[in-house]
Structures are given as structure tokens and as C-alpha cells.
PDB file of C-alpha atoms in Angstrom:
ATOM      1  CA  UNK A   1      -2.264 -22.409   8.021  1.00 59.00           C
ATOM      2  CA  UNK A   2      -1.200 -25.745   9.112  1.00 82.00           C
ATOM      3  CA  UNK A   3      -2.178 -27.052   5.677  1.00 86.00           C
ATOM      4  CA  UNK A   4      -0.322 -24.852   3.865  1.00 84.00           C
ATOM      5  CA  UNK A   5       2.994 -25.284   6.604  1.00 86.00           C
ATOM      6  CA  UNK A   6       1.876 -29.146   5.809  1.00 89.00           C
ATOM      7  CA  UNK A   7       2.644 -28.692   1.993  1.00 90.00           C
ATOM      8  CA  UNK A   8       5.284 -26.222   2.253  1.00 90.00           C
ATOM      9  CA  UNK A   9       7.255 -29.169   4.441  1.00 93.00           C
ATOM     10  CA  UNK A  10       5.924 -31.933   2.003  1.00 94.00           C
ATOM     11  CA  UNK A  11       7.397 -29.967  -1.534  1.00 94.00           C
ATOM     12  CA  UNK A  12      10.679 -29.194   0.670  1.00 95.00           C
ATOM     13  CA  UNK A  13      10.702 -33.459   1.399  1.00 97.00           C
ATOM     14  CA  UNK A  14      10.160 -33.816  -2.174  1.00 97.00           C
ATOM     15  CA  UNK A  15      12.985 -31.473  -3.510  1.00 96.00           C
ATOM     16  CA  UNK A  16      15.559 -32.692  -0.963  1.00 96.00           C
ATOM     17  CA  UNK A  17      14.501 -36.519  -1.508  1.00 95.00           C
ATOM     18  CA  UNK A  18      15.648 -35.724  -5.541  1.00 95.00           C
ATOM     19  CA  UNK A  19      18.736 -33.672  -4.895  1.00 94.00           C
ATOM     20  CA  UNK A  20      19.903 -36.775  -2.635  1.00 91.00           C
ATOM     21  CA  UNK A  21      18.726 -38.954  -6.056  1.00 89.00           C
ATOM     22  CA  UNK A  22      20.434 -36.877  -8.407  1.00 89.00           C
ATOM     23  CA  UNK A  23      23.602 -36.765  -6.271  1.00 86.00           C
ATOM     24  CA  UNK A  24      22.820 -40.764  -6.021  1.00 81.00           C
ATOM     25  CA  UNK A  25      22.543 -41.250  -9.843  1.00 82.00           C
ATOM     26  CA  UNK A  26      25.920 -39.412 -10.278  1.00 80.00           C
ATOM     27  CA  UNK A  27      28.236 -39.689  -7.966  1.00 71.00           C
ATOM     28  CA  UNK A  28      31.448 -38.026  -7.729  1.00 69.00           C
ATOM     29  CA  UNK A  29      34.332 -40.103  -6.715  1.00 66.00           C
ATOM     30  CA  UNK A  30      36.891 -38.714  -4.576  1.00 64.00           C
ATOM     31  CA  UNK A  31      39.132 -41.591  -3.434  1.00 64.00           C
ATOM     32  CA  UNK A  32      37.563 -41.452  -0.238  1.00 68.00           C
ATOM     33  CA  UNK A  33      34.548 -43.956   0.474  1.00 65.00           C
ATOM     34  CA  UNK A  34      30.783 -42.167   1.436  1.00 69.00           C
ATOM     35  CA  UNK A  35      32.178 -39.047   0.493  1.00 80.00           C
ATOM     36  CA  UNK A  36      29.391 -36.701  -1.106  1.00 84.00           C
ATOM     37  CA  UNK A  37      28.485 -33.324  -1.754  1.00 88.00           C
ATOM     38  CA  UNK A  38      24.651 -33.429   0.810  1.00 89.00           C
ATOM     39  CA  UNK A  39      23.089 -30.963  -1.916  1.00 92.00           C
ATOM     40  CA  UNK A  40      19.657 -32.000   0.453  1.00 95.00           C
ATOM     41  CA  UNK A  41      21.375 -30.057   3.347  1.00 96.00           C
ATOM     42  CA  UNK A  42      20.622 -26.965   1.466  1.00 96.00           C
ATOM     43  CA  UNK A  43      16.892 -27.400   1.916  1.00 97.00           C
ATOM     44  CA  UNK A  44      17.292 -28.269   5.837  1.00 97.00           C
ATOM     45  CA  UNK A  45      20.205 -24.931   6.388  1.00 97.00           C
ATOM     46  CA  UNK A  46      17.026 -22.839   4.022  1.00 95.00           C
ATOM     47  CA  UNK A  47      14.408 -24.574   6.156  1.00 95.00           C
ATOM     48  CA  UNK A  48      16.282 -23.882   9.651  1.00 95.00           C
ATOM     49  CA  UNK A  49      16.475 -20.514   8.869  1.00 94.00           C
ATOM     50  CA  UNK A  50      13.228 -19.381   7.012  1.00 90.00           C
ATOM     51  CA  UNK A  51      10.722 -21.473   8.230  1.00 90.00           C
ATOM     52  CA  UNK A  52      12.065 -23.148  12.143  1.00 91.00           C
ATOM     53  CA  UNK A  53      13.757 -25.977  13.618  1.00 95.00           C
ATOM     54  CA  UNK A  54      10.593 -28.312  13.544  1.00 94.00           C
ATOM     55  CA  UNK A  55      10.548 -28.489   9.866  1.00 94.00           C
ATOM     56  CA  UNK A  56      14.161 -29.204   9.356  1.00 96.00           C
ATOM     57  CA  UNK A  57      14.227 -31.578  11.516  1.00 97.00           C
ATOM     58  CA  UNK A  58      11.176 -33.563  10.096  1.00 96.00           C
ATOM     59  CA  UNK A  59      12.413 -32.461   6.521  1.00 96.00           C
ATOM     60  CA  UNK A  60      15.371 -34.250   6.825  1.00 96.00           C
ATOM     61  CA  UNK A  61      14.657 -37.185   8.959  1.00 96.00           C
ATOM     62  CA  UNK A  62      11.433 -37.854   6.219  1.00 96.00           C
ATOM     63  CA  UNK A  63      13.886 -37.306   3.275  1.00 95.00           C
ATOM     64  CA  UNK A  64      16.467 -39.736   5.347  1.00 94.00           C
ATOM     65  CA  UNK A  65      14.074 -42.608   5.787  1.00 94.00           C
ATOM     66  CA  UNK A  66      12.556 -41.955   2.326  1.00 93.00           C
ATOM     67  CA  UNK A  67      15.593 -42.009   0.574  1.00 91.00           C
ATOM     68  CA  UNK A  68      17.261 -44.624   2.437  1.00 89.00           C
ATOM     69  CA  UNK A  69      13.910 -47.700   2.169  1.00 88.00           C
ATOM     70  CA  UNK A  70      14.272 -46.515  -1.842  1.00 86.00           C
ATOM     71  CA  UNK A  71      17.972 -46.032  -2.612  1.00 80.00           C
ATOM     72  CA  UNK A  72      19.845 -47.507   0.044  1.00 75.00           C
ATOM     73  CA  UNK A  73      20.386 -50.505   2.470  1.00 76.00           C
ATOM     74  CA  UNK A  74      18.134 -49.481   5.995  1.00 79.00           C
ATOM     75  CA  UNK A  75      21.476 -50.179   7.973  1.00 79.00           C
ATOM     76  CA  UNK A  76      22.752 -46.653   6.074  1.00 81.00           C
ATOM     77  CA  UNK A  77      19.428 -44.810   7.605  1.00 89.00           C
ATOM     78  CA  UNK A  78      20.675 -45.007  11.177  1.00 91.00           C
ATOM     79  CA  UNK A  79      23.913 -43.699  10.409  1.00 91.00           C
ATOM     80  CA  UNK A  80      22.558 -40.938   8.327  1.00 92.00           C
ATOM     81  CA  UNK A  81      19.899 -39.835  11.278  1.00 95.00           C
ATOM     82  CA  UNK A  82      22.622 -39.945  13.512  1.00 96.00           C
ATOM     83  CA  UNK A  83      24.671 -38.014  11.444  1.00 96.00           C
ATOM     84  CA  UNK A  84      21.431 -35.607  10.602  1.00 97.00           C
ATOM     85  CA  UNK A  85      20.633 -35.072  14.485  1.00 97.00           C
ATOM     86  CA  UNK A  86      23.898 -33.904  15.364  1.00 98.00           C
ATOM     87  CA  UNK A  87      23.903 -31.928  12.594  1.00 98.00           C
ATOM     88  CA  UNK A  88      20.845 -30.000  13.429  1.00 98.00           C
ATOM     89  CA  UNK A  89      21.708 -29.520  17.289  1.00 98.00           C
ATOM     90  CA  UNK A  90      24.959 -28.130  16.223  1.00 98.00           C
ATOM     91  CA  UNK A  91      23.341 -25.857  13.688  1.00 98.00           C
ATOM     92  CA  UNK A  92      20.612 -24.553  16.204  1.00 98.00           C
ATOM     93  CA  UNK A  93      23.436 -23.721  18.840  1.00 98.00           C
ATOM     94  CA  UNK A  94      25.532 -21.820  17.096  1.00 97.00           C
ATOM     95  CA  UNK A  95      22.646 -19.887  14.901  1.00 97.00           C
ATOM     96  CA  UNK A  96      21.285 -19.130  18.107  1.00 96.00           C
ATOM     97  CA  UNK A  97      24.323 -17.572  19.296  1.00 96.00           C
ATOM     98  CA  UNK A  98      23.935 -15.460  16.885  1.00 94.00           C
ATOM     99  CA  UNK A  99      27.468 -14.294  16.283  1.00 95.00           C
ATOM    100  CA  UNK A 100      28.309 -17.033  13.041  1.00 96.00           C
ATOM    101  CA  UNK A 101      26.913 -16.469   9.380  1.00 96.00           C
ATOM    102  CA  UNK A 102      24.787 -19.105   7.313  1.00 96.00           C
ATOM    103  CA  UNK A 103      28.064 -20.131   6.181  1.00 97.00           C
ATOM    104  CA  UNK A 104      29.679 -20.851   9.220  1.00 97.00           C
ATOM    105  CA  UNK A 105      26.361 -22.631  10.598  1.00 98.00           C
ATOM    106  CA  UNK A 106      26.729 -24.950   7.539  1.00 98.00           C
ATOM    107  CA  UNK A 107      30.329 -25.449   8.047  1.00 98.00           C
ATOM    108  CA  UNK A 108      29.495 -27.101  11.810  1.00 98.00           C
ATOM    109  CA  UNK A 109      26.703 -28.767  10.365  1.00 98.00           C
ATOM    110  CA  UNK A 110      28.677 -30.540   7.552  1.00 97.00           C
ATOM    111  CA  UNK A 111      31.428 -31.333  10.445  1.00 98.00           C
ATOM    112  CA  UNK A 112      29.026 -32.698  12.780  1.00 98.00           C
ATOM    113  CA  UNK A 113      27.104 -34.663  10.298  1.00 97.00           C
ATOM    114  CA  UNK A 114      29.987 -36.655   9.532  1.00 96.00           C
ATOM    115  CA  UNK A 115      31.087 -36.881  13.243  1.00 97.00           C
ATOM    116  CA  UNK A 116      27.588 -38.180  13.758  1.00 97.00           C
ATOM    117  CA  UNK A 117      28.163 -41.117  11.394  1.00 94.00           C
ATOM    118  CA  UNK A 118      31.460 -42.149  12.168  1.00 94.00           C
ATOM    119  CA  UNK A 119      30.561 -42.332  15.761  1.00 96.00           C
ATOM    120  CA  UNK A 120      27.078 -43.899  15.176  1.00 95.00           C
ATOM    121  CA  UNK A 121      29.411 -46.728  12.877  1.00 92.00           C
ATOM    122  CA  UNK A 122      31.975 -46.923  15.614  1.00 93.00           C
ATOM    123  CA  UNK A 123      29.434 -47.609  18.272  1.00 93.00           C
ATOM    124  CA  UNK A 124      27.255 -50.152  15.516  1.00 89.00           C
ATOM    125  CA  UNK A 125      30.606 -52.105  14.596  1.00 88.00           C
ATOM    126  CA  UNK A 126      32.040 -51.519  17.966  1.00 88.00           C
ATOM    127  CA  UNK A 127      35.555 -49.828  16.812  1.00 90.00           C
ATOM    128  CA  UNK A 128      37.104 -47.103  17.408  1.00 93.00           C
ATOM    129  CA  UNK A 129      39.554 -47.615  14.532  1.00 92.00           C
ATOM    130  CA  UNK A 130      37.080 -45.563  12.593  1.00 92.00           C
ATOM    131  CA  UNK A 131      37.204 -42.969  14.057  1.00 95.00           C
ATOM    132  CA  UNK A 132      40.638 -42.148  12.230  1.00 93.00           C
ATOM    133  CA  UNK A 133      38.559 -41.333   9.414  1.00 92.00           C
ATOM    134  CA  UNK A 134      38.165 -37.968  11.336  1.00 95.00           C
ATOM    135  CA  UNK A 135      41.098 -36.476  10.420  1.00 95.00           C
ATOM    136  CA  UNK A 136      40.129 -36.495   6.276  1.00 93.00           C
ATOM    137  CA  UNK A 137      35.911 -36.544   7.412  1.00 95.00           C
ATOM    138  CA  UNK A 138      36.139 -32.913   9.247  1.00 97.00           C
ATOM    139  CA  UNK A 139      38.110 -30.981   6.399  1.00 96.00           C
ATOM    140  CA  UNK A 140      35.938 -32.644   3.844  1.00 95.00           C
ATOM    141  CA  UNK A 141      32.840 -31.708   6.358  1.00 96.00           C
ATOM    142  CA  UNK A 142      34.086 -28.496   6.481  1.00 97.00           C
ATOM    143  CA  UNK A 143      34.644 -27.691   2.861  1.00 96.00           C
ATOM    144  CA  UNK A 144      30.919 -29.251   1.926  1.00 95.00           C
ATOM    145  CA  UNK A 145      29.680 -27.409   4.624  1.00 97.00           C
ATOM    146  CA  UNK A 146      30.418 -23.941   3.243  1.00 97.00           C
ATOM    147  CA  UNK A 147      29.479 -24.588   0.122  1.00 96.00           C
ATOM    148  CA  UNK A 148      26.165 -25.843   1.060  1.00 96.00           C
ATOM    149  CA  UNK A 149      25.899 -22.745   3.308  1.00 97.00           C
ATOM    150  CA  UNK A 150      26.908 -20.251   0.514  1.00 96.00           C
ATOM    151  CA  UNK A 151      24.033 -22.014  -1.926  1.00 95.00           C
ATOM    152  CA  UNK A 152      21.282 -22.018   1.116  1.00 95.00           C
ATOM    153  CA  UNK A 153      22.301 -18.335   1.679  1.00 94.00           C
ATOM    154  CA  UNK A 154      21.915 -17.260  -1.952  1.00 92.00           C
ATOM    155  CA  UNK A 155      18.813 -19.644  -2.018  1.00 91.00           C
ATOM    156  CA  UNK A 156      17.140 -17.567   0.856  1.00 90.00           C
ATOM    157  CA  UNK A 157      18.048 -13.969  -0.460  1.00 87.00           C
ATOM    158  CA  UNK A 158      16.494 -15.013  -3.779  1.00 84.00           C
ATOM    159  CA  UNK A 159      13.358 -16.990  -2.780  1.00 83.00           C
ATOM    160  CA  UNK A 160      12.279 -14.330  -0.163  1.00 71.00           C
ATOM    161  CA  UNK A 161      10.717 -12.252  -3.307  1.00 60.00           C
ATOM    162  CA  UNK A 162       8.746 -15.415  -4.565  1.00 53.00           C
ATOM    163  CA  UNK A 163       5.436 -15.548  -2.713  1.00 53.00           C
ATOM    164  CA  UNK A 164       5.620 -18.530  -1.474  1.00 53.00           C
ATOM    165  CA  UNK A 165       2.412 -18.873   0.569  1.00 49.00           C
TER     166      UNK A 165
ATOM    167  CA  UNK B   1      -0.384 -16.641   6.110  1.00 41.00           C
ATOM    168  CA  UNK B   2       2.834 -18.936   7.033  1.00 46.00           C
ATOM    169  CA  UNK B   3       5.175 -16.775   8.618  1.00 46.00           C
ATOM    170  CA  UNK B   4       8.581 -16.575   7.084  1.00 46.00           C
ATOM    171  CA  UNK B   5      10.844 -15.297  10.281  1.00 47.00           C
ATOM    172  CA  UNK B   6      13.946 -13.446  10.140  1.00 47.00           C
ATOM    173  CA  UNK B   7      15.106 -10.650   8.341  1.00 47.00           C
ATOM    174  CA  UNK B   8      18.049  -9.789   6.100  1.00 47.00           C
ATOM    175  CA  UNK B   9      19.375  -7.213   8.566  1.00 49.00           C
ATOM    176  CA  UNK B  10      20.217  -9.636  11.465  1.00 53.00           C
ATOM    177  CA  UNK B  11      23.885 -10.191  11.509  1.00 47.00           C
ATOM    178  CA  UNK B  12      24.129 -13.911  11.227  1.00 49.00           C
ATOM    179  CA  UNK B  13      21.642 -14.109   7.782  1.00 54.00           C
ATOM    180  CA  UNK B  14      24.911 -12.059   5.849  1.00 65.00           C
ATOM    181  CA  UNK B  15      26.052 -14.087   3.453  1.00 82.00           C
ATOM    182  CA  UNK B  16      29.930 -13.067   4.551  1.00 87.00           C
ATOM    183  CA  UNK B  17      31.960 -14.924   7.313  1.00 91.00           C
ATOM    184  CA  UNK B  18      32.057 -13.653  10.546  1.00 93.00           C
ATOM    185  CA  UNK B  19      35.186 -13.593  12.887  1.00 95.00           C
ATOM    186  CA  UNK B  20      33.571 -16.327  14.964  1.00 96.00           C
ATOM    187  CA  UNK B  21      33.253 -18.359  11.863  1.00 97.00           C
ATOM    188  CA  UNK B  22      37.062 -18.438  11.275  1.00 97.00           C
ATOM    189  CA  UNK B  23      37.665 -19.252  14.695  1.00 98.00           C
ATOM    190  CA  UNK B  24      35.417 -22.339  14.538  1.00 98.00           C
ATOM    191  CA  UNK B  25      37.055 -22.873  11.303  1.00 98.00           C
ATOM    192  CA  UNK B  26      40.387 -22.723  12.950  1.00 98.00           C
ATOM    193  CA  UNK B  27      39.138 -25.185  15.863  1.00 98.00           C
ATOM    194  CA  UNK B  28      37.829 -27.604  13.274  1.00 98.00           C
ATOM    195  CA  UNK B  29      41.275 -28.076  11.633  1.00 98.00           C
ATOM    196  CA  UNK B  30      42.966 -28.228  14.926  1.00 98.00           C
ATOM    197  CA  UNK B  31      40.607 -31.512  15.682  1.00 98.00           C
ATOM    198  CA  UNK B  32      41.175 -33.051  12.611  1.00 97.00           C
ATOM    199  CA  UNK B  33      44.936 -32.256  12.978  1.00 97.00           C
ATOM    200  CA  UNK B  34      44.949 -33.559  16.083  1.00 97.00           C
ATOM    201  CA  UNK B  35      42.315 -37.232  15.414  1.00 97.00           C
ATOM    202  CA  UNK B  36      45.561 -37.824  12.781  1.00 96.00           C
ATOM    203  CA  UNK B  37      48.474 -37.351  15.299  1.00 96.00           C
ATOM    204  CA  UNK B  38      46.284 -40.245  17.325  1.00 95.00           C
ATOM    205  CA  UNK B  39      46.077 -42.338  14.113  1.00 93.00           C
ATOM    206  CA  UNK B  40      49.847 -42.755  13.759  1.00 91.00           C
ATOM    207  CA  UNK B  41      49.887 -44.335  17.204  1.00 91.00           C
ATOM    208  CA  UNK B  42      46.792 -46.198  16.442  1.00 92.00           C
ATOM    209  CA  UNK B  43      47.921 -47.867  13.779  1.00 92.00           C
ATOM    210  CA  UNK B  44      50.916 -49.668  12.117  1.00 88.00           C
ATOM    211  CA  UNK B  45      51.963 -51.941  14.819  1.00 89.00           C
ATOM    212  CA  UNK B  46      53.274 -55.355  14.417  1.00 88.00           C
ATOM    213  CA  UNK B  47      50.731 -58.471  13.890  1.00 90.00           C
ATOM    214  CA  UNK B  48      50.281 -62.071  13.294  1.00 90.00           C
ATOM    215  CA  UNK B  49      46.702 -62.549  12.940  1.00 94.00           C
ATOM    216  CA  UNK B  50      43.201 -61.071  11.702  1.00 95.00           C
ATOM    217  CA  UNK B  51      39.976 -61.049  13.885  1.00 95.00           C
ATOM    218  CA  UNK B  52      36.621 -60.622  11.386  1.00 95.00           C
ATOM    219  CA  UNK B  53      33.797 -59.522  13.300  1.00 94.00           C
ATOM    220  CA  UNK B  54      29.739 -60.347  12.088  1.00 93.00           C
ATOM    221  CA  UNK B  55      26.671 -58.174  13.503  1.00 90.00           C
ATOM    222  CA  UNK B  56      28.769 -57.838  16.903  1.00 86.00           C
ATOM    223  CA  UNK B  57      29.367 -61.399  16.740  1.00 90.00           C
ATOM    224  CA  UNK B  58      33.267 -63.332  16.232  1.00 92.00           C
ATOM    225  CA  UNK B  59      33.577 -65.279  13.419  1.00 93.00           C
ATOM    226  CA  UNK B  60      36.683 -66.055  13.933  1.00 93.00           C
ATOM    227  CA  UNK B  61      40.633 -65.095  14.768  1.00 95.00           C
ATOM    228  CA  UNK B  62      42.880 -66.210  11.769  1.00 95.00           C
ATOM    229  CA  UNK B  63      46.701 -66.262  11.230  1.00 94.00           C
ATOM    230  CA  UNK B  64      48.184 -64.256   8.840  1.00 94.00           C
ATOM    231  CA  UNK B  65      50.745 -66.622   8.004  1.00 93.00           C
ATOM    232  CA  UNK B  66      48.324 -68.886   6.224  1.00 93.00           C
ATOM    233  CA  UNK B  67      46.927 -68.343   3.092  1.00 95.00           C
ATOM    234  CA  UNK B  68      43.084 -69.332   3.311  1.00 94.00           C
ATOM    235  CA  UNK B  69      39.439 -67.404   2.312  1.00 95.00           C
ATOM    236  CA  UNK B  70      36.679 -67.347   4.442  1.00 95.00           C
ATOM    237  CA  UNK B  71      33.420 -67.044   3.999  1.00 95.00           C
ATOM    238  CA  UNK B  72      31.182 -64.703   6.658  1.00 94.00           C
ATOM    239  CA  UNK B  73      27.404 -64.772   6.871  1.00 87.00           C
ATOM    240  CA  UNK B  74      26.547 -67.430   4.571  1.00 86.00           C
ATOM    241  CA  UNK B  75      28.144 -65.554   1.721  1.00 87.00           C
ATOM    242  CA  UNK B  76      27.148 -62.057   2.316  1.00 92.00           C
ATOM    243  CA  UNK B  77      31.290 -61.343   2.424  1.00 94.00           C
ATOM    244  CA  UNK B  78      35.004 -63.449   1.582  1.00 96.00           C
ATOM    245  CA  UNK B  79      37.787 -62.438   3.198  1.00 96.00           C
ATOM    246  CA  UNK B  80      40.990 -63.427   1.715  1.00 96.00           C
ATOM    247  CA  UNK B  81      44.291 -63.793   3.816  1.00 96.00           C
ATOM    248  CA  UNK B  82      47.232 -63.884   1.238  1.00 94.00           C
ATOM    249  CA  UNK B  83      50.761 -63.116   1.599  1.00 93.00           C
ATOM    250  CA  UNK B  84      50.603 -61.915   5.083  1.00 93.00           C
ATOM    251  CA  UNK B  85      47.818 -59.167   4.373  1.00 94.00           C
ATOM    252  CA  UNK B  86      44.115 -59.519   4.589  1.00 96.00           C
ATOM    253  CA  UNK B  87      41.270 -58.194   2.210  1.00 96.00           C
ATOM    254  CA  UNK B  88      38.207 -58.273   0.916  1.00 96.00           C
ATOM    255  CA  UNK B  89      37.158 -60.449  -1.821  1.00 95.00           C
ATOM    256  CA  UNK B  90      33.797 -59.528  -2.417  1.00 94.00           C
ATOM    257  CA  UNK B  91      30.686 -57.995  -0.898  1.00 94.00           C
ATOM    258  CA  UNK B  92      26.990 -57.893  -1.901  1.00 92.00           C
ATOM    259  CA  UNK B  93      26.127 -54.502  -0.843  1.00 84.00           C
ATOM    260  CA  UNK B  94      26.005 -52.024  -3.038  1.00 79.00           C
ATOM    261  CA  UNK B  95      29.135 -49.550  -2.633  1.00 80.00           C
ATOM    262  CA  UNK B  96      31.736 -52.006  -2.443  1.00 87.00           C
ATOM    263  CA  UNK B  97      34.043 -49.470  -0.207  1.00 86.00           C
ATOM    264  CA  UNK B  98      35.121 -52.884   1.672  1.00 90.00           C
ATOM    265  CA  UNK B  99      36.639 -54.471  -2.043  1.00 93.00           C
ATOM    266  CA  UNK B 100      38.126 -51.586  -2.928  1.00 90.00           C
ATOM    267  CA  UNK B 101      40.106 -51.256   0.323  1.00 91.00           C
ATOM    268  CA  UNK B 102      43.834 -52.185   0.255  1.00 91.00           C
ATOM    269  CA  UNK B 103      45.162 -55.346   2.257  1.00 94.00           C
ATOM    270  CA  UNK B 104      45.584 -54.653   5.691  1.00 95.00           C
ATOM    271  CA  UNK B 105      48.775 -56.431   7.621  1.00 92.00           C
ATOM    272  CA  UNK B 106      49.554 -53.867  10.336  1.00 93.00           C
ATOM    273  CA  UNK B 107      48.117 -53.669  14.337  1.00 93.00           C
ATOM    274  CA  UNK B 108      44.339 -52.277  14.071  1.00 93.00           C
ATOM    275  CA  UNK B 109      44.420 -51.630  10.976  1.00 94.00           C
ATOM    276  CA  UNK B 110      40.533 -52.375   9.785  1.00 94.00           C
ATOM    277  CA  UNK B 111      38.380 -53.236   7.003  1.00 95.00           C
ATOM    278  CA  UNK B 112      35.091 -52.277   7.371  1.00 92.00           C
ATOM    279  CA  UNK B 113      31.818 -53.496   5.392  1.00 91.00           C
ATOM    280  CA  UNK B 114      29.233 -51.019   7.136  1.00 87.00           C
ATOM    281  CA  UNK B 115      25.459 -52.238   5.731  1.00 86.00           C
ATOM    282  CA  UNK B 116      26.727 -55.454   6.858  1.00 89.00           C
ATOM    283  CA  UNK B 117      28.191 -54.941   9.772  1.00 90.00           C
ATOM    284  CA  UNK B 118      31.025 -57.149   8.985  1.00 93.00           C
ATOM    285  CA  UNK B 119      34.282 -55.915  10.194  1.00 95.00           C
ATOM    286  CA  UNK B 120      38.046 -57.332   9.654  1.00 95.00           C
ATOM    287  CA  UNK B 121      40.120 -55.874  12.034  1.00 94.00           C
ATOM    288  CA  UNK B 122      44.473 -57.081  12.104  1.00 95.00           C
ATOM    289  CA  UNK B 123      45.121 -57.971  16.294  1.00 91.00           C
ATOM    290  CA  UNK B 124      47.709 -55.463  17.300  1.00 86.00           C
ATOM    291  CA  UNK B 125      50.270 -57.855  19.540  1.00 81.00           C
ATOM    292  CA  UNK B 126      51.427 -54.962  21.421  1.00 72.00           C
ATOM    293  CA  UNK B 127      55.167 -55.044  20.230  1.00 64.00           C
ATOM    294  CA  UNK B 128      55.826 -51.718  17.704  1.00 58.00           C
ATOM    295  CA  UNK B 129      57.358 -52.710  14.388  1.00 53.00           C
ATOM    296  CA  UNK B 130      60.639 -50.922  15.377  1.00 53.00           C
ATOM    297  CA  UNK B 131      61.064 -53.694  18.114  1.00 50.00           C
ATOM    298  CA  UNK B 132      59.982 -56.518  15.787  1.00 50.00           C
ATOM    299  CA  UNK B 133      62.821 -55.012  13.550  1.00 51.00           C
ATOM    300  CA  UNK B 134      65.388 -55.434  16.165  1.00 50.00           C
ATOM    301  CA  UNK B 135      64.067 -58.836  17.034  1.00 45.00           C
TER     302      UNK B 135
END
């Protein structure tokens, strides 16, 4: 069992490590700098809510550090686990309360992530200028968020037929 | 066997907003609303000079008055001051967010190169631009 939780969490790493490529490869511009899509939060919302907290939590701080030594300067890693960590906390609370969809769990999650990195830069480049970014980061959170919870909701309702293990 | 938990009947695994989610929604956009009523204070006062910051270190505080470029971390970024404004002339990280910023001229208003940790920030002198106006 643990070896088969061990490649179920390594294939997860692996998937999220190439949407964060893809989304790398091609970005989107928006007018607004660091602003992306997170299509590798879909793998830690499906792997928070099919498989537990442990696993999205090391799927996404693996993917981070992965993605970050290949893709990106190491200075962008902290702000990302930052970002990631209050992500996940926020996530757990309010699933656990158990009164807010997959969608609105995702829409905190997206919010917090970026709260998490403006306030991890803020305390890094000791400002709190940035944290006027805010005001554009939370709608844009927001409006990520949902979508990434809508595509990890449709992802669960579909891959609960596959056998997976 | 790995155990997959949850099942489609709980109430939060509906792929439909909830009531609470609308509320938190609401809450969200209240917060933002309210980080960009703080900004308008924040920012936009009067200023006469620049202050560019290096891994939590001062390079140094520069008039705006006087044209010059300097160059932080042995090249890594050049700031330009020009006209009154300050940006940034180049960068070797990889986004370039901090070259594609405007010039900045008013009080804590802030360029910001994050992978390496170089910040340009204008000194706010306290006064608001109405009462430089009057002045």
C-alpha cells in the first residue's frame, strides 16, 4: 500500500510539474506581472480531496521545488511555498467546515496563494508598498480560483470510475 | 488497496456553489476593495528623491532632480533617474516585470525586481501634492 500511495503521489508530482511547464512555455499575458492561470493547483484541490492533506501538501511543495531549481530563479521557490502553504491551510479549514463546495475551497485557495506571496515578498524586500497589489491579486485569485475548482471538481467526478489502484 | 475517501453525496464535493461560498466571495471583494481605498493614501505624494534597496541592504538615496544611471549589484540591475521619474533600465532575470514598469516620481511609489531582491522605492517627504501645489 505505501508503494502504490508512493507512486500514486510521484505520477500526481509528475503531471502537476508539466501543467506548471506547459503554462511556463506559454504564457498568457495579462498586463499584470506573475499573473497565471496555476493549472498544477488542480492536482493539489483533486489530491486534497480524494486522496488527504499529506499528499497535497508534499505534491505541491515537490512540484514547487522541482519546478522552481528547473524553470525558475530559487528566490521564486520561497515565495511560491509561501504562497502554497497558505493556500493549503486555507483550503483544509474551510473544506473541513464543511459548508463551502470544491469551488469555493479553490476560490480561498487561489486568494490565499497570492496573499501568501505578496506577503512572503513584502517581508523578503521589506515593503509594504506591495502589498497594494492586493487589491487586483485577490479578484484575479478569486477568478483563477474557481476555475481551477470547477476543473478539479469535474476531474474528480470523472476519474472516480478509472481504477486507479 | 489505497483508499479513495469521500463520497459524491457529501454536500461540499457538489460541484454547485453553496451560500457560504458567495459570502466568502462577497468578503473577498470587500478586502480587495478595501487594500485599494489604502493604496490611494499610500501612494502619490510629493517627492524629491529615490532610495534603491539591494538584498536588504542601501545602495543608495538619489535626487530626482538629477539625471544620472546607476548601477546595483555589480550589474545585476540600472536604474535610470531622468526627467524627474525613476526606472528600470535593465535586469538579468528572466521576467523583466521591473523594465517593463513605468517611471515612478510620486511618494512610495516602488519598483520592484523580486529574484533579485533589488527594490527602488521614491521617499515620500510627507507634504501631499495638493500642498506642494499651493506652495
Amino acid at each position: 500500500m505505501r508503494t502504490k500511495k508512493l507512486v500514486l503521489n510521484s505520477i500526481l508530482v509528475a503531471l502537476s510539474a508539466i501543467f506548471s511547464y506547459v503554462e511556463a512555455i506559454i504564457p498568457i499575458p495579462l498586463g499584470i506581472p506573475g499573473i497565471k492561470l496555476g493549472l498544477a493547483n488542480v492536482v493539489t484541490v483533486f489530491a486534497l480531496y480524494r486522496i488527504g492533506l499529506s499528499s497535497a501538501v508534499l505534491i505541491s511543495a515537490v512540484r514547487i521545488i522541482i519546478v522552481s531549481a528547473l524553470f525558475a530563479n530559487p528566490m521564486m521557490a520561497l515565495y511560491s511555498l509561501a504562497g502554497a502553504a497558505l493556500s493549503l491551510t486555507a483550503m483544509t479549514i474551510l473544506k473541513r467546515a464543511k459548508i463551502f463546495s470544491i469551488i469555493g475551497v479553490s476560490m480561498a485557495g487561489g486568494v490565499f496563494h497570492n496573499v501568501g506571496q505578496v506577503s512572503a515578498a513584502a517581508a523578503v524586500m521589506e515593503t509594504v508598498g506591495l502589498f497594494s497589489y492586493l487589491s487586483v491579486l485577490i479578484p484575479v485569485g478569486m477568478l483563477t480560483g474557481v476555475l481551477i475548482g470547477i476543473v478539479s471538481g469535474k476531474a474528480i467526478e470523472h476519474i472516480k470510475k478509472i481504477p486507479v489502484v | 488497496m489505497l483508499k479513495i475517501v469521500g463520497n459524491d453525496k457529501m454536500p461540499e464535493k457538489r460541484l454547485k456553489a453553496t451560500k457560504a461560498d458567495i459570502v466568502l466571495a462577497v468578503f473577498f471583494i470587500a478586502a480587495a476593495a478595501a487594500v485599494l481605498v489604502w493604496s490611494f493614501g499610500y501612494f502619490g505624494g510629493s517627492a524629491d528623491s529615490v532610495v534603491i534597496t539591494a538584498h536588504g541592504e542601501t545602495v543608495g538615496v538619489y535626487s530626482l532632480s538629477e539625471d544620472r544611471e546607476i548601477v546595483v549589484d555589480g550589474g545585476s540591475n540600472i536604474v535610470v533617474i531622468e526627467n524627474g521619474a525613476a526606472y528600470m533600465k535593465s535586469a538579468d532575470c528572466k521576467n523583466q516585470h521591473c523594465v517593463l514598469h513605468a517611471p515612478i516620481r510620486y511618494g512610495n511609489e516602488q519598483i520592484v525586481c523580486l529574484p533579485n531582491k533589488v527594490l527602488v522605492e521614491i521617499e515620500d517627504n510627507g507634504e501631499s501634492e495638493i500642498d506642494t501645489v499651493a506652495n
